[in-house]
Amino acid sequence: MKKLFCLMVAVLLAVVTVSPGLAGEKVFVEGRAADSLTLDPHDATDGPSNGVLLQIFDTLVKFRDDSTEIVPSLATEWKTSEDGLTWTFKLRRDVRFHDGTPFNADAVVFSFERQRDEKHPAHEGKFAYWSYMFSNVEYTKKIDDFTVEMKLKEPYSPFLSNLACYPGRIVSPTAMSEKGVEHFRSNPVGTGPFRFAEWKRNDILVLVANRDYWGEEGPYLDKLIFRVIPDDTARLMALLADEIDGMGGVTPETIKILKEKKRSDIKVVANVGMNTGYLAMNMSVKPFDNPKVRRAIAHCVDKEQIVREIFQSMGKPAKNIIPDTLWGYNDDIVDYDYDLEKAKKLLDEAGYPEGFETELWYMPVSRPYMPNSKHVAQVIQRDLGRVGIKAKLVTFDWGTYLSKLHNLEHSMCLCGWLGDNGDPDNFLYALFDKDNAEKGSAQNYACYLSEEYHQLMLKAQRVADVEKRSAFYREAQVIFHEDVPAVPLAHGFNLALVKGNVRNFIFDPQGANNFQKVDLEL
Amino acid sequence: MEGEKVGRYLLRRICMMIPVLLVLSLLIFLMIETIPGDPAEIILGDHATPEALARLRTEMGLDRPWFVRYGAFLGRVVRGDLGESLISGAPVLDEIKAKLAATMELSVFALAVAVVVGVFVGFLSAWKQNSLFDYLSTVGALLGVSMPIYWLGFLMIIFFSLHLGWLPTSGRTTATLSLIPVTGFYGIDALLAGDWHAFRDVLAHLVMPSLCLATVPMATIARMTRSSMLEALNQDYVRTAKAKGVSTGKIISVHAFKNASIPIITVLGLQFGTLMGGAILTESVFSWPGVGTWILQGIMARDYAVISGGTLVVSALFILVNLGVDILYAFLDPRIRY
């Protein structure tokens, strides 16, 4: 008995591990909530896939590190024809793919045509983002080895921003053609700062430094490992136990636990995300057709409290539907202040001195723009009650919730948007233009049908000049503010935790972490 | 003659599995049918147009009545085709193989711990009935069955990983460890590769999850062993053996224990189900890349192929284990004849 016990203790002690790894090698282990689904850069739509693909592939143009401004990447310069239909790109000449083959016009044509052309031999996949962002592209053509031309069916200015997104990534045609798309999905070959090495699904994914990277800087890490730890608390534990160097999927709740642990060697990395949470009022339903009622409700929302308590201050109160990191943001707008007296007065004027009964729908899931939709709904419900509006809280499972919103079955609902391409069009047109208010597939949950707003959206889509487009969007935000089809609530922060010795860990405008410049102090 | 009988019995039992599996598959199919939304929406995502949705629904046959689709589903399952994951596009069968090895490694380890400790404790508390050890083990077993695995898991992580720094918090291996999977059982793979360092790493990662997963079955087995041992010890044949002057050790190990083991085996079979259920929780606490977390993610993402395929395979496994248990009876209890 005693011997057995001693043996068991001995075995237990024998397995106590020391962390392995070669001395001096810079290895960064990132803990993440979910595994990548595919490593085909043109077919991926989820964050975890994108987070890896971003390190392996480059695009013709990219966002600047800290804004949505477009700067050169694999293309050095570009120009647009006068009618805005033909775009010509000059390509870099000194770039090679990870498999040693050269990057050139053929690779660009292959990458885009495999998504567009249904008869292309490598057209295997759903290409959801291509049809969403590039259905307007007629063709991509090689002019010479380092020049390509893209032809649009009609002028569409967000096109350039779209090229910095998922479908704009350039793949090695040799790698994809020789071994097939299926093989490529788990063995991707690009031109980016990291090369693909190994993938054990739902466990770890390993990238190694591309020592021949063409960029002016980086990579500084030798190895980048993504490890799946689905549970938020378990991920935090792994960070606290020094098993990982950084983690994403950080919620305000995680920050709260971290504060209690008082660990000064762990840094919180935060910036305003490209997202907005808002309260939409269905204008096709009474009494929300009345602008005074909508303004009254805007005065009832205590955004400061919502951000402080529900976002744990890891967000920023919103006054516009686009976040201020986007160009075209109108900072002159003065927000409706939290003032119940003003709200009552407006309700009086609108003919509802006693208030009314309605429903307030809240999301069953947590998103960066709305960490706890139910709590947000409760705060709003309380204040609406104080001015006589009795709002019943309602929710459904997420799939049902979305399809009911698309069907415009709600009165008031909480919802939000994660921006795709950093273009104001992606928020202002996608979410509130009358084109998108058709029952069944409505994305415009306010059923906002303003013609004046619609005209501005169309004009902004048709000019290429960013200054001019900016002016249209600023004007549109003024109209939106007066009409209040929705009350913008907050922009949630992109949040990550990293160990103290991590340098240059930043978020790109889409909320992903580019590891090109990340370094470790050993 | 005897062998022929057993063979016929086995055949009958295996045939009886067919209707059970059929009902099971129908239940799974109907359960998924009641979830709002459909696979077409999942495949095309948020940006899908209604026309594209309608087209894909026709293509996938989603516009046909449910029994027609159930028939098609059955047809595919019989041919060993569980479909492809709607989210990752990979064949469900391939995915399940990799995940199953991870879960099996954990479950086998946990079951071994549960059986060794559970039987030992139960045995001892029956032998020393009403002793301090007996009382302590009763309290321990009660705690064991009522302990929420989630809570216990985190408690263990906080104590063994954060405070003592002895064991890793999660995963099957350290992230930087390179181990090439051959069998999928990492412990065996490490031994095959002759990599002692990797083996230690794998073992260290197994300790907490398997202890955590073993808690409930361990407690149940301990209680079951205790009560069936007590029952056996009070039987006439034990008294006769005592009267004949057989040694206490022999009475317990030969006369009592063999008879007491039948209910223990039954519980063992049933505990396998608990292990599978508990594996979902344990796997998510310890980020164990097994079937549990995989099905859970499938449910979250409404990946219909993963939910139906995964549940079907796990249930079939459960039925198989129970069949195995029934066959074991025959060897243990000569009264059971087929």
JSON list of C-alpha atoms in Angstrom, two decimals, chain A residues 59 61 63 129 133-134 160-169 420-422 510:
[
{"chain": "A", "resi": 59, "resn": "THR", "atom": "CA", "xyz": [-2.59, 41.75, -51.13]},
{"chain": "A", "resi": 61, "resn": "VAL", "atom": "CA", "xyz": [-2.88, 47.15, -51.56]},
{"chain": "A", "resi": 63, "resn": "PHE", "atom": "CA", "xyz": [-4.49, 49.29, -44.93]},
{"chain": "A", "resi": 129, "resn": "TYR", "atom": "CA", "xyz": [-16.60, 37.24, -50.20]},
{"chain": "A", "resi": 133, "resn": "MET", "atom": "CA", "xyz": [-17.33, 42.37, -52.79]},
{"chain": "A", "resi": 134, "resn": "PHE", "atom": "CA", "xyz": [-16.29, 41.81, -56.40]},
{"chain": "A", "resi": 160, "resn": "LEU", "atom": "CA", "xyz": [-9.85, 49.63, -53.78]},
{"chain": "A", "resi": 161, "resn": "SER", "atom": "CA", "xyz": [-10.58, 49.00, -50.07]},
{"chain": "A", "resi": 162, "resn": "ASN", "atom": "CA", "xyz": [-12.03, 45.63, -51.04]},
{"chain": "A", "resi": 163, "resn": "LEU", "atom": "CA", "xyz": [-8.72, 44.68, -52.65]},
{"chain": "A", "resi": 164, "resn": "ALA", "atom": "CA", "xyz": [-7.15, 44.86, -49.19]},
{"chain": "A", "resi": 165, "resn": "CYS", "atom": "CA", "xyz": [-9.63, 42.25, -47.92]},
{"chain": "A", "resi": 166, "resn": "TYR", "atom": "CA", "xyz": [-9.75, 38.43, -48.02]},
{"chain": "A", "resi": 167, "resn": "PRO", "atom": "CA", "xyz": [-10.44, 37.89, -51.74]},
{"chain": "A", "resi": 168, "resn": "GLY", "atom": "CA", "xyz": [-7.56, 40.22, -52.66]},
{"chain": "A", "resi": 169, "resn": "ARG", "atom": "CA", "xyz": [-4.89, 37.80, -51.42]},
{"chain": "A", "resi": 420, "resn": "ASP", "atom": "CA", "xyz": [-15.51, 44.38, -43.68]},
{"chain": "A", "resi": 421, "resn": "ASN", "atom": "CA", "xyz": [-13.34, 46.76, -45.66]},
{"chain": "A", "resi": 422, "resn": "GLY", "atom": "CA", "xyz": [-13.01, 50.02, -43.72]},
{"chain": "A", "resi": 510, "resn": "GLN", "atom": "CA", "xyz": [-10.21, 44.68, -39.23]}
]
